[in-house]
Coordinates of C-alpha atoms and ligand atoms in Angstrom, one line a residue:
M30 CA 8.4 65.8 -69.8
K31 CA 5.9 65.3 -67.1
A32 CA 7.6 62.3 -65.5
K33 CA 10.9 64.3 -65.5
D34 CA 9.3 67.3 -63.9
S35 CA 7.7 65.3 -61.1
M36 CA 11.0 63.5 -60.5
M37 CA 12.8 66.8 -60.2
H38 CA 10.2 68.1 -57.8
H39 CA 10.6 65.0 -55.7
D40 CA 14.4 65.5 -55.6
G41 CA 13.9 69.1 -54.8
L42 CA 12.0 68.4 -51.6
I43 CA 14.4 65.8 -50.3
F44 CA 17.5 67.7 -51.1
G45 CA 16.0 71.0 -50.0
A46 CA 15.5 69.4 -46.6
Q47 CA 19.1 68.2 -46.5
A48 CA 20.2 71.7 -47.5
R49 CA 18.4 73.1 -44.5
T50 CA 20.1 70.6 -42.2
A51 CA 23.5 71.7 -43.5
L52 CA 22.6 75.4 -43.4
A53 CA 21.3 75.3 -39.9
A54 CA 24.5 73.5 -38.8
L55 CA 26.6 76.1 -40.6
A56 CA 24.6 79.0 -39.1
V57 CA 25.7 77.8 -35.7
V58 CA 29.3 77.7 -36.9
S59 CA 29.2 81.2 -38.4
L60 CA 27.4 82.9 -35.5
P61 CA 30.5 83.3 -33.2
L62 CA 32.5 84.6 -36.1
V63 CA 30.7 87.9 -36.1
G64 CA 32.4 88.8 -33.0
L65 CA 35.6 86.7 -33.0
N66 CA 36.4 86.2 -36.7
A67 CA 38.0 82.8 -36.0
C68 CA 36.2 80.3 -33.9
A69 CA 34.9 76.8 -34.4
D70 CA 31.6 75.4 -33.5
D71 CA 31.4 73.1 -30.4
G72 CA 30.2 69.6 -30.9
G73 CA 27.2 69.9 -28.5
E74 CA 25.5 72.7 -30.4
D75 CA 26.1 70.9 -33.6
D76 CA 24.5 67.8 -32.3
E77 CA 21.4 69.7 -31.1
V78 CA 20.9 71.3 -34.5
G79 CA 21.3 67.9 -36.1
E80 CA 18.5 66.4 -34.0
S81 CA 16.0 69.3 -34.4
T82 CA 16.5 69.6 -38.2
G83 CA 16.5 65.9 -38.5
D84 CA 12.8 66.0 -37.6
T85 CA 12.2 68.6 -40.3
A86 CA 13.9 66.4 -42.8
D87 CA 11.7 63.5 -41.9
T88 CA 8.5 65.5 -42.1
T89 CA 9.4 66.8 -45.5
T90 CA 10.3 63.4 -46.8
D91 CA 7.1 61.9 -45.5
T92 CA 4.9 64.4 -47.3
T93 CA 6.8 64.4 -50.6
D94 CA 3.8 63.2 -52.5
T95 CA 1.4 65.9 -51.4
T96 CA 1.5 69.1 -53.4
D97 CA 1.0 72.8 -52.6
T98 CA 0.3 72.2 -48.9
T99 CA 3.7 70.6 -48.5
D100 CA 5.4 73.6 -50.1
A101 CA 3.7 76.0 -47.7
T102 CA 4.7 73.9 -44.7
E103 CA 8.2 73.6 -46.0
T104 CA 8.6 77.3 -46.4
E105 CA 7.2 78.1 -42.9
T106 CA 9.5 75.5 -41.3
E107 CA 12.4 77.0 -43.2
T108 CA 11.6 80.6 -42.0
D109 CA 11.2 79.4 -38.4
A110 CA 14.5 77.5 -38.5
E111 CA 16.3 80.5 -39.8
S112 CA 14.9 83.0 -37.4
E113 CA 15.7 80.7 -34.5
T114 CA 19.3 80.1 -35.4
T115 CA 20.3 83.5 -36.8
G116 CA 17.7 85.9 -35.5
E117 CA 17.7 87.7 -38.9
P118 CA 14.8 90.0 -39.8
E119 CA 12.6 88.9 -42.6
D120 CA 13.4 91.9 -44.8
P121 CA 16.3 91.2 -47.2
S122 CA 19.4 92.9 -46.0
P123 CA 21.7 94.4 -48.6
E124 CA 24.5 94.6 -46.0
F125 CA 27.6 92.6 -47.0
E126 CA 28.1 89.4 -45.0
N127 CA 31.0 87.0 -44.9
P128 CA 30.1 83.4 -45.9
P129 CA 29.8 80.7 -43.2
E130 CA 33.1 79.2 -42.1
I131 CA 34.6 75.8 -41.3
V132 CA 37.6 76.5 -39.1
S133 CA 40.5 74.1 -38.2
E134 CA 40.8 73.3 -34.5
G135 CA 43.7 71.6 -32.8
G136 CA 45.5 71.4 -36.1
V137 CA 42.8 69.6 -38.0
L138 CA 40.2 71.0 -40.4
M139 CA 37.3 68.7 -39.9
G140 CA 33.7 68.8 -41.2
A141 CA 31.4 67.8 -44.0
M142 CA 31.4 69.2 -47.5
E143 CA 28.2 68.1 -49.1
V144 CA 27.4 68.8 -52.7
L145 CA 23.6 69.1 -53.0
Y146 CA 20.8 71.0 -54.7
A147 CA 19.5 73.7 -52.5
D148 CA 17.2 76.7 -52.5
N149 CA 18.9 80.1 -51.8
T150 CA 17.7 83.7 -52.0
V151 CA 20.0 86.2 -53.7
V152 CA 19.6 89.7 -52.4
I153 CA 19.9 92.3 -55.2
N154 CA 20.7 95.9 -54.3
P155 CA 20.0 98.0 -57.4
T156 CA 22.8 100.2 -58.5
E157 CA 20.6 103.1 -59.3
G158 CA 18.9 103.1 -55.9
G159 CA 15.4 101.9 -55.4
E160 CA 14.0 98.9 -53.6
V161 CA 16.1 95.9 -52.7
T162 CA 14.8 92.8 -54.4
T163 CA 15.5 89.1 -54.1
L164 CA 15.8 86.2 -56.5
D165 CA 15.0 82.7 -55.4
I166 CA 17.4 80.2 -57.0
Y167 CA 17.7 76.4 -56.9
T168 CA 21.2 75.2 -57.8
R169 CA 23.9 72.7 -57.0
T170 CA 25.8 74.0 -53.9
Y171 CA 28.4 73.2 -51.3
N172 CA 26.6 72.7 -48.0
G173 CA 23.5 74.5 -49.2
S174 CA 25.0 77.9 -49.5
V175 CA 26.2 80.2 -52.3
P176 CA 29.1 80.6 -52.1
G177 CA 30.2 77.5 -50.1
P178 CA 31.7 77.9 -46.6
T179 CA 35.1 79.5 -46.2
L180 CA 37.7 76.9 -45.1
R181 CA 40.1 78.5 -42.6
L182 CA 43.3 76.8 -41.6
S183 CA 47.0 77.2 -40.9
P184 CA 50.2 75.7 -42.3
S185 CA 51.0 72.3 -40.8
D186 CA 47.3 71.6 -40.4
M187 CA 45.7 68.4 -41.6
I188 CA 42.6 68.6 -43.8
D189 CA 40.2 65.8 -43.0
L190 CA 36.8 66.5 -44.6
D191 CA 33.9 64.1 -45.4
F192 CA 33.0 64.9 -49.0
I193 CA 29.5 63.8 -49.8
N194 CA 28.0 63.9 -53.3
S195 CA 24.3 64.1 -52.7
L196 CA 23.4 65.2 -56.2
P197 CA 20.9 63.0 -58.1
E198 CA 22.1 60.3 -60.5
N199 CA 23.5 61.5 -63.8
A200 CA 20.9 61.4 -66.6
D201 CA 23.6 60.0 -68.9
A202 CA 25.0 57.5 -66.4
D203 CA 24.4 54.5 -68.7
T204 CA 25.6 55.9 -72.0
P205 CA 29.3 56.1 -73.0
V206 CA 30.9 59.5 -73.2
E207 CA 31.2 60.3 -76.9
N208 CA 32.9 63.7 -76.6
H209 CA 34.9 64.4 -73.4
N210 CA 35.2 68.1 -74.3
W211 CA 31.4 68.7 -74.2
P212 CA 29.2 68.8 -71.0
H213 CA 28.6 65.3 -69.6
R214 CA 28.0 63.5 -66.2
L215 CA 26.8 66.8 -64.8
N216 CA 26.3 65.6 -61.3
S217 CA 29.7 64.0 -60.9
T218 CA 32.4 66.1 -59.3
N219 CA 35.7 66.2 -57.4
F220 CA 37.5 68.8 -55.3
H221 CA 40.3 71.1 -56.3
L222 CA 42.2 73.4 -53.9
H223 CA 43.3 76.1 -56.4
G224 CA 46.7 77.6 -55.4
F225 CA 47.5 74.9 -52.9
H226 CA 50.9 73.2 -52.8
V227 CA 49.9 69.8 -51.6
E228 CA 49.8 66.2 -52.9
P229 CA 47.8 66.1 -56.1
T230 CA 46.9 62.4 -55.8
G231 CA 44.6 60.1 -53.8
N232 CA 42.3 61.9 -51.4
A233 CA 44.2 65.2 -51.6
D234 CA 44.0 67.8 -54.4
N235 CA 43.1 65.1 -56.9
V236 CA 41.4 66.6 -59.9
L237 CA 41.6 63.4 -62.0
R238 CA 39.3 61.2 -59.9
V239 CA 35.6 61.2 -60.3
I240 CA 33.2 61.4 -57.3
N241 CA 29.9 60.2 -58.5
P242 CA 26.4 60.9 -57.0
G243 CA 25.8 58.9 -53.9
V244 CA 29.5 58.5 -53.1
T245 CA 31.2 59.7 -49.9
V246 CA 34.9 60.0 -49.8
P247 CA 37.5 61.7 -47.6
I248 CA 39.3 64.9 -48.7
A249 CA 42.4 64.4 -46.6
M250 CA 45.9 65.9 -46.8
D251 CA 48.7 67.4 -44.8
V252 CA 49.3 71.1 -45.5
P253 CA 53.1 71.7 -45.5
A254 CA 54.6 73.7 -42.7
N255 CA 56.0 76.2 -45.1
H256 CA 52.8 76.7 -47.1
N257 CA 52.2 80.3 -48.1
P258 CA 49.6 82.0 -46.0
G259 CA 47.0 83.6 -48.1
S260 CA 43.7 83.5 -50.0
H261 CA 42.9 80.5 -52.0
W262 CA 40.0 78.9 -53.8
Y263 CA 38.1 75.7 -54.0
H264 CA 35.8 74.3 -56.7
G265 CA 35.0 71.1 -58.6
H266 CA 37.3 70.1 -61.4
K267 CA 35.5 67.1 -63.0
H268 CA 35.9 67.6 -66.7
G269 CA 32.5 68.0 -68.3
S270 CA 30.6 69.3 -65.2
L271 CA 32.8 72.2 -64.0
L272 CA 31.0 74.9 -66.0
I273 CA 27.5 74.0 -65.0
Q274 CA 28.6 73.6 -61.3
F275 CA 30.2 77.1 -61.4
Y276 CA 27.0 78.6 -62.9
G277 CA 25.1 77.4 -59.8
G278 CA 27.6 79.0 -57.4
M279 CA 29.7 75.9 -56.4
S280 CA 32.9 77.6 -55.2
G281 CA 34.4 79.0 -52.0
M282 CA 37.5 80.5 -50.4
I283 CA 40.2 78.8 -48.5
V284 CA 42.1 81.1 -46.0
V285 CA 45.6 80.0 -44.9
E286 CA 46.5 82.1 -41.9
G287 CA 50.1 83.1 -41.2
D288 CA 52.7 85.8 -40.7
L289 CA 51.0 88.3 -43.0
D290 CA 48.0 88.3 -40.7
E291 CA 50.2 89.3 -37.7
V292 CA 51.4 92.6 -39.3
P293 CA 49.8 95.1 -36.8
E294 CA 48.0 97.2 -39.5
V295 CA 46.8 94.0 -41.2
A296 CA 45.6 92.4 -38.0
A297 CA 43.7 95.6 -37.0
A298 CA 41.9 95.6 -40.4
E299 CA 38.4 94.0 -40.5
E300 CA 38.4 91.2 -43.0
K301 CA 36.0 90.8 -45.8
I302 CA 35.8 87.6 -47.8
M303 CA 34.7 88.8 -51.2
I304 CA 34.0 86.0 -53.6
I305 CA 32.9 87.4 -56.9
Q306 CA 30.8 84.6 -58.6
E307 CA 28.9 84.3 -61.8
L308 CA 25.5 82.8 -61.7
G309 CA 24.1 81.6 -65.0
L310 CA 20.4 81.0 -64.6
N311 CA 17.2 80.7 -66.5
D312 CA 13.9 82.5 -65.7
A313 CA 13.1 79.9 -63.0
G314 CA 16.3 80.6 -61.1
E315 CA 17.9 77.3 -62.1
V316 CA 21.0 76.6 -64.1
P317 CA 19.7 75.6 -67.6
E318 CA 20.4 72.1 -68.9
P319 CA 23.1 72.3 -71.6
N320 CA 21.9 72.2 -75.2
L321 CA 24.0 69.2 -76.2
D322 CA 23.2 69.7 -79.9
A323 CA 24.6 73.3 -79.9
Q324 CA 27.1 74.1 -82.6
T325 CA 29.1 76.7 -80.7
A326 CA 30.0 77.4 -77.1
A327 CA 27.8 80.5 -77.1
D328 CA 24.7 78.4 -77.8
L329 CA 25.4 75.8 -75.1
F330 CA 23.4 77.3 -72.3
D331 CA 20.2 79.3 -72.6
I332 CA 21.1 81.8 -69.8
T333 CA 18.5 84.5 -69.3
Q334 CA 19.8 85.8 -65.9
Q335 CA 23.5 86.4 -65.4
L336 CA 24.4 87.7 -62.0
F337 CA 27.8 88.6 -60.4
P338 CA 27.1 88.5 -56.7
V339 CA 29.8 89.2 -54.1
S340 CA 29.7 86.5 -51.4
G341 CA 26.1 85.8 -52.4
K342 CA 24.6 89.3 -52.7
V343 CA 24.4 91.5 -55.8
N344 CA 25.9 94.9 -55.0
P345 CA 26.2 94.5 -51.2
I346 CA 26.8 97.5 -49.0
I347 CA 30.1 97.8 -47.1
R348 CA 30.3 100.4 -44.4
M349 CA 33.5 102.0 -43.1
A350 CA 34.4 104.9 -40.9
P351 CA 36.6 107.7 -42.4
G352 CA 40.3 106.7 -42.1
E353 CA 39.4 103.0 -41.3
V354 CA 41.4 100.3 -43.0
Q355 CA 39.8 97.1 -44.1
R356 CA 41.3 94.0 -45.7
W357 CA 39.4 92.8 -48.7
R358 CA 40.2 89.2 -49.8
L359 CA 39.0 89.4 -53.5
L360 CA 38.5 86.3 -55.5
N361 CA 37.5 86.2 -59.1
S362 CA 35.4 83.1 -59.2
T363 CA 33.7 83.9 -62.5
T364 CA 33.8 81.7 -65.5
A365 CA 35.2 84.3 -68.0
S366 CA 35.6 87.8 -66.7
I367 CA 39.0 89.4 -67.0
M368 CA 38.3 91.9 -64.3
N369 CA 39.8 95.3 -63.8
V370 CA 38.7 96.3 -60.3
E371 CA 38.4 100.0 -59.3
L372 CA 36.9 101.7 -56.3
D373 CA 35.7 105.3 -56.8
A374 CA 38.2 107.9 -55.3
H375 CA 40.2 105.2 -53.5
D376 CA 43.5 103.5 -54.1
L377 CA 43.8 99.7 -53.8
H378 CA 46.8 98.7 -51.6
V379 CA 47.7 95.2 -52.7
I380 CA 49.6 93.1 -50.2
A381 CA 49.2 89.6 -51.8
E382 CA 48.3 88.1 -55.1
D383 CA 47.2 84.5 -55.6
G384 CA 47.8 83.8 -51.9
I385 CA 51.4 84.9 -52.1
T386 CA 52.6 87.9 -50.1
Y387 CA 54.1 90.8 -52.0
D388 CA 57.7 91.9 -51.2
A389 CA 56.2 95.4 -50.6
M390 CA 52.7 96.8 -50.6
D391 CA 51.7 97.9 -54.2
T392 CA 49.3 100.8 -54.4
V393 CA 47.3 100.9 -57.6
G394 CA 44.2 102.7 -59.0
A395 CA 42.9 99.6 -60.8
L396 CA 43.7 95.9 -60.4
Q397 CA 43.5 93.3 -63.2
M398 CA 42.2 89.9 -62.0
A399 CA 41.7 86.9 -64.3
P400 CA 39.3 84.1 -63.4
G401 CA 41.0 82.2 -60.5
D402 CA 43.0 85.2 -59.3
R403 CA 42.9 86.3 -55.7
A404 CA 44.1 89.6 -54.3
D405 CA 44.5 90.7 -50.7
V406 CA 43.8 94.4 -50.8
L407 CA 43.9 97.0 -48.0
I408 CA 41.3 99.8 -48.4
Q409 CA 41.6 103.0 -46.4
A410 CA 38.3 104.9 -46.4
G411 CA 38.4 108.6 -47.4
A412 CA 35.8 111.3 -46.8
P413 CA 32.2 110.4 -45.9
G414 CA 30.3 109.5 -49.0
T415 CA 29.2 106.7 -51.3
Y416 CA 31.7 104.9 -53.6
L417 CA 31.3 102.1 -56.1
L418 CA 33.5 99.1 -56.5
S419 CA 33.2 98.2 -60.2
S420 CA 34.8 96.2 -63.0
P421 CA 34.1 95.2 -66.6
M422 CA 32.3 91.8 -66.3
G423 CA 31.5 89.0 -68.8
M424 CA 33.1 87.1 -71.6
P425 CA 35.5 89.2 -73.7
M426 CA 34.1 89.3 -77.2
P427 CA 36.0 90.4 -80.3
G428 CA 35.9 94.2 -80.7
M429 CA 33.8 94.7 -77.6
E430 CA 34.9 95.6 -74.1
P431 CA 32.6 94.0 -71.6
E432 CA 30.4 96.5 -69.8
S433 CA 31.5 97.8 -66.4
Q434 CA 29.3 96.6 -63.6
V435 CA 29.0 97.6 -59.9
L436 CA 30.2 94.9 -57.6
A437 CA 29.6 96.5 -54.3
T438 CA 28.9 99.9 -52.7
L439 CA 31.1 101.4 -50.0
I440 CA 29.5 103.8 -47.7
V441 CA 31.9 105.9 -45.6
E442 CA 30.2 107.4 -42.6
G443 CA 30.5 108.1 -38.8
E444 CA 33.3 109.3 -36.6
A445 CA 36.8 109.2 -38.2
V446 CA 39.3 106.7 -36.9
D447 CA 43.1 106.7 -36.9
M448 CA 44.4 103.6 -38.6
G449 CA 47.5 103.0 -40.7
L450 CA 48.8 101.1 -43.7
P451 CA 51.8 98.7 -43.2
S452 CA 55.3 100.0 -44.2
D453 CA 56.8 96.5 -44.2
L454 CA 55.4 93.1 -45.1
P455 CA 56.9 89.8 -43.9
E456 CA 59.5 88.2 -46.1
P457 CA 57.4 86.0 -48.3
D458 CA 57.9 82.4 -47.1
Y459 CA 58.0 80.9 -50.5
I460 CA 58.0 77.2 -50.8
L461 CA 60.1 77.7 -53.8
P462 CA 63.2 79.9 -53.7
D463 CA 63.6 82.5 -56.5
T464 CA 64.1 80.8 -59.8
S465 CA 64.7 83.8 -62.1
A466 CA 68.5 83.3 -62.2
E467 CA 68.3 79.5 -62.8
T468 CA 68.7 77.6 -66.1
P469 CA 65.6 75.6 -66.9
D470 CA 65.9 71.9 -67.4
E471 CA 62.9 71.9 -69.8
V472 CA 61.3 74.7 -71.9
Y473 CA 57.8 74.0 -73.2
S474 CA 56.4 76.4 -75.9
I475 CA 52.6 76.1 -76.0
S476 CA 49.9 78.1 -77.7
F477 CA 46.2 78.8 -76.9
E478 CA 44.3 78.1 -80.2
N479 CA 40.8 77.9 -81.5
G480 CA 40.0 74.5 -82.9
M481 CA 39.3 73.8 -86.6
E482 CA 35.6 73.4 -85.8
P483 CA 33.4 75.9 -83.9
G484 CA 33.0 74.9 -80.2
V485 CA 36.5 73.4 -80.0
F486 CA 39.4 75.0 -78.1
T487 CA 42.9 73.6 -78.0
I488 CA 46.4 74.0 -76.6
S489 CA 48.9 73.8 -79.5
G490 CA 46.2 72.2 -81.7
D491 CA 45.4 69.4 -79.3
A492 CA 42.1 69.4 -77.3
Y493 CA 42.1 67.7 -73.9
D494 CA 42.5 63.9 -74.2
P495 CA 41.9 61.9 -71.0
S496 CA 43.5 58.8 -72.4
C497 CA 47.1 60.2 -72.5
Y498 CA 49.5 62.7 -70.9
N499 CA 50.6 65.8 -72.8
Y500 CA 53.8 66.3 -70.7
I501 CA 55.9 64.2 -68.4
L502 CA 57.8 66.3 -65.8
Q503 CA 60.6 65.1 -63.5
R504 CA 60.3 66.1 -59.9
G505 CA 63.1 68.5 -59.0
D506 CA 63.3 70.0 -62.5
V507 CA 63.0 73.7 -63.3
V508 CA 60.5 74.2 -66.1
D509 CA 59.7 77.2 -68.3
W510 CA 56.4 77.6 -70.0
E511 CA 56.3 80.0 -73.0
I512 CA 52.6 80.5 -73.7
T513 CA 51.4 82.4 -76.8
N514 CA 47.8 83.4 -77.4
N515 CA 46.9 82.5 -81.0
A516 CA 43.2 82.3 -80.3
G517 CA 42.1 85.8 -81.4
M518 CA 41.6 89.1 -79.6
G519 CA 40.5 87.9 -76.1
A520 CA 42.9 87.1 -73.2
H521 CA 43.3 83.6 -72.0
P522 CA 44.4 83.1 -68.4
F523 CA 47.0 80.3 -68.0
H524 CA 46.8 78.2 -64.8
I525 CA 48.7 75.2 -63.7
H526 CA 48.1 73.1 -60.6
T527 CA 50.2 72.2 -57.5
N528 CA 53.3 74.5 -58.2
A529 CA 53.1 78.3 -58.5
F530 CA 55.3 80.0 -61.0
Q531 CA 57.2 83.2 -61.4
V532 CA 56.2 85.5 -64.2
L533 CA 59.4 86.3 -66.0
E534 CA 58.2 88.0 -69.2
I535 CA 55.0 89.5 -70.6
N536 CA 54.9 90.1 -74.3
G537 CA 58.7 89.8 -74.5
M538 CA 59.3 92.4 -71.8
P539 CA 61.0 91.3 -68.5
E540 CA 58.8 91.6 -65.4
S541 CA 60.2 93.3 -62.4
P542 CA 59.7 92.1 -59.8
A543 CA 59.1 88.6 -61.1
R544 CA 56.1 87.8 -59.0
W545 CA 54.8 84.4 -58.0
Q546 CA 51.3 83.6 -59.2
D547 CA 49.2 80.7 -60.2
V548 CA 47.1 82.4 -62.9
V549 CA 48.4 84.8 -65.5
P550 CA 46.4 86.3 -68.4
V551 CA 47.9 85.8 -71.8
L552 CA 46.7 88.8 -73.9
G553 CA 45.0 88.5 -77.3
N554 CA 46.4 89.2 -80.7
G555 CA 49.5 87.1 -80.2
G556 CA 50.3 88.1 -76.6
S557 CA 52.8 85.9 -74.8
V558 CA 53.9 85.1 -71.3
R559 CA 57.0 83.3 -70.0
V560 CA 56.8 81.7 -66.6
R561 CA 59.2 79.5 -64.6
M562 CA 58.4 76.9 -62.0
R563 CA 60.2 74.4 -59.9
V564 CA 58.5 71.0 -59.9
D565 CA 58.9 70.5 -56.2
D566 CA 57.9 68.0 -53.6
F567 CA 55.0 66.1 -55.2
V568 CA 54.5 63.5 -57.9
G569 CA 51.2 62.7 -59.6
G570 CA 48.9 63.7 -62.4
I571 CA 47.9 67.4 -62.7
L572 CA 46.4 69.8 -65.2
L573 CA 47.2 73.0 -66.9
H574 CA 44.5 75.0 -68.7
C575 CA 42.9 78.2 -69.7
H576 CA 40.9 79.4 -66.8
I577 CA 38.0 80.7 -68.9
T578 CA 35.8 77.8 -67.8
T579 CA 34.0 77.5 -71.2
H580 CA 37.3 77.2 -73.0
E581 CA 38.7 74.7 -70.5
E582 CA 35.6 72.6 -70.6
L583 CA 35.6 72.5 -74.4
G584 CA 39.2 71.3 -74.7
M585 CA 41.7 74.1 -73.8
M586 CA 43.3 71.9 -71.1
H587 CA 46.3 69.5 -71.0
K588 CA 47.2 66.8 -68.6
L589 CA 50.7 66.4 -67.0
V590 CA 52.2 63.8 -64.8
I591 CA 55.1 64.6 -62.4
V592 CA 57.3 61.5 -62.1
D593 CA 60.4 60.7 -60.2
D594 CA 62.6 58.3 -62.2
T595 CA 65.4 58.5 -59.6
I596 CA 63.6 56.4 -57.0
P597 CA 65.2 52.9 -56.3
E598 CA 64.2 50.2 -58.7
A599 CA 62.7 48.2 -55.8
D600 CA 60.3 51.1 -55.0
K601 CA 58.8 51.3 -58.5
V602 CA 55.2 50.0 -58.9
P603 CA 54.4 48.6 -62.4
A604 CA 51.3 50.0 -64.0
D605 CA 49.6 46.5 -64.2
E606 CA 49.7 46.3 -60.4
V607 CA 47.6 49.5 -60.1
D608 CA 43.8 49.0 -60.3
L609 CA 42.2 51.9 -62.1
S610 CA 38.9 50.3 -63.0
D611 CA 36.9 52.7 -60.8
P612 CA 37.2 56.4 -61.8
A613 CA 37.1 57.1 -58.0
D614 CA 40.6 55.6 -57.9
F615 CA 42.2 57.6 -60.7
N616 CA 45.5 59.2 -59.9
P617 CA 46.2 57.1 -56.8
D618 CA 48.4 57.9 -53.9
I619 CA 51.0 55.3 -54.8
P620 CA 54.4 57.2 -55.1
G621 CA 56.2 54.3 -56.8
Y622 CA 53.7 54.3 -59.6
Y623 CA 54.9 57.8 -60.8
V624 CA 57.8 56.8 -63.0
S625 CA 57.8 57.7 -66.7
E626 CA 57.6 54.1 -68.0
N627 CA 54.1 53.9 -66.7
F628 CA 52.7 56.9 -68.6
N629 CA 52.0 57.3 -72.3
L630 CA 52.6 60.7 -74.0
C631 CA 49.8 62.0 -76.3
N632 CA 52.1 62.5 -79.2
Ligands
CU14 CU1 40.7 80.7 -72.9

């Protein structure tokens, strides 16, 4: 125990210093955004920050072996650095703040995404009034912040990020993985762009490769010119470490700008990036190690503090003038909450869902959002007063509705302003034309099921098996998925990568309009959903799964490969010519490799 503790302490100091370097750099990036809302850092400033915080990092590393004195020095340095770069007062502010941003410039989104342990302070604004408190946490993060920085780009841009895994070595690095559907290799990761229609292979949206601690790789891809503008999501997707990385706050938003943002009423609305996360912590403010001997999913993590912060603060305060319209980009980044979002005395004017613009604004009193769902919502402030944004939060349990919790507080105050809601939205520039009148080439009927043993979740009786593929799809085909929920009373949200789908039927009833989404909840007690997708543009290995992270991690996930058997014989690459000995190379960017003869079906 003792040896392990001191090692963790050692890591903490080193990685804490790195976190501050990253944070300081990001603070510079985010500063101009307060006024401009879209602006990149300039290289000069960035370099300066790099130099000055480089000194801090050295000092901290040198004094690693001393004890309390080091901590004190470290804290002081941190406070100084923060007040210098951001000018923030020392009192915790409950006011809502957008996360830092990395913004594309000249058509390229460049920068570093570093996964590292970092200290953060979560501001907690109590729902019943009273003093604002803080909670110090120490978790795996992107670039040191919770949530990670917002990535902002446009269609046709290139993404070219340096992805650095600075987590410590895996404790189980030298032992073979006995059960892939149980937490393992907790510090390995990869990078998923949820909702993106891009290459799923190589350095792009590749969720099958493994990025181990100490490894730096590029995250690089072309964003198609006709990509939907909208709100998307990034997070790790390495099977076996996703859940624990979520619990520490490892997720962020990707904003694709476009024609929706140019609608005058939308352009005039102040934008709020509202990432609803779920932190699963112990009393020390750290994500507990999993109990690998647990018999059920519920016993896997000894979580004593469960928080649902919105962009890093619990119940932040949002201020609006009467009549003002704001655009809230809501993202359900929790592990298990089927949210039903409501704002006291206010309608929610939904203009996009899952990053896809609606045909017309849809005004609702409450909005269902499964884990992974995004909603772009316009809010028009009513009379002066205080209003709560709330939703049931937490894992749905048999016979029990999760308790409603306050997510944020809206204070309407000041002089009234005259703003409007849009009467027209731009024609959604779908990558995929409407599929509802087409005849599917393939129909897959699948079912969410509990495994025979506790702690096992399956799709159609088969838990995730990394050694084979559950489905082989042909590029260009139209595919229907009929999903039934045979796993009890709770809903299970269905998600598939790379291609969005149209929701045609829910519980046997046709949906009108048949909206495009990338997550759809399949209700409990035998609920069903029928969706249709066109398997367009890209080949490669992808995943479909339940987006309740615990279920996914414990087996409720299947692997697919999109192939193109119509390519010329000469372009085909035989499997034995592809070197997959290093997990970093899984799912390579070799188009000729993706022909059905190279892949084995699970059954
Ligand atoms: Cu599920």
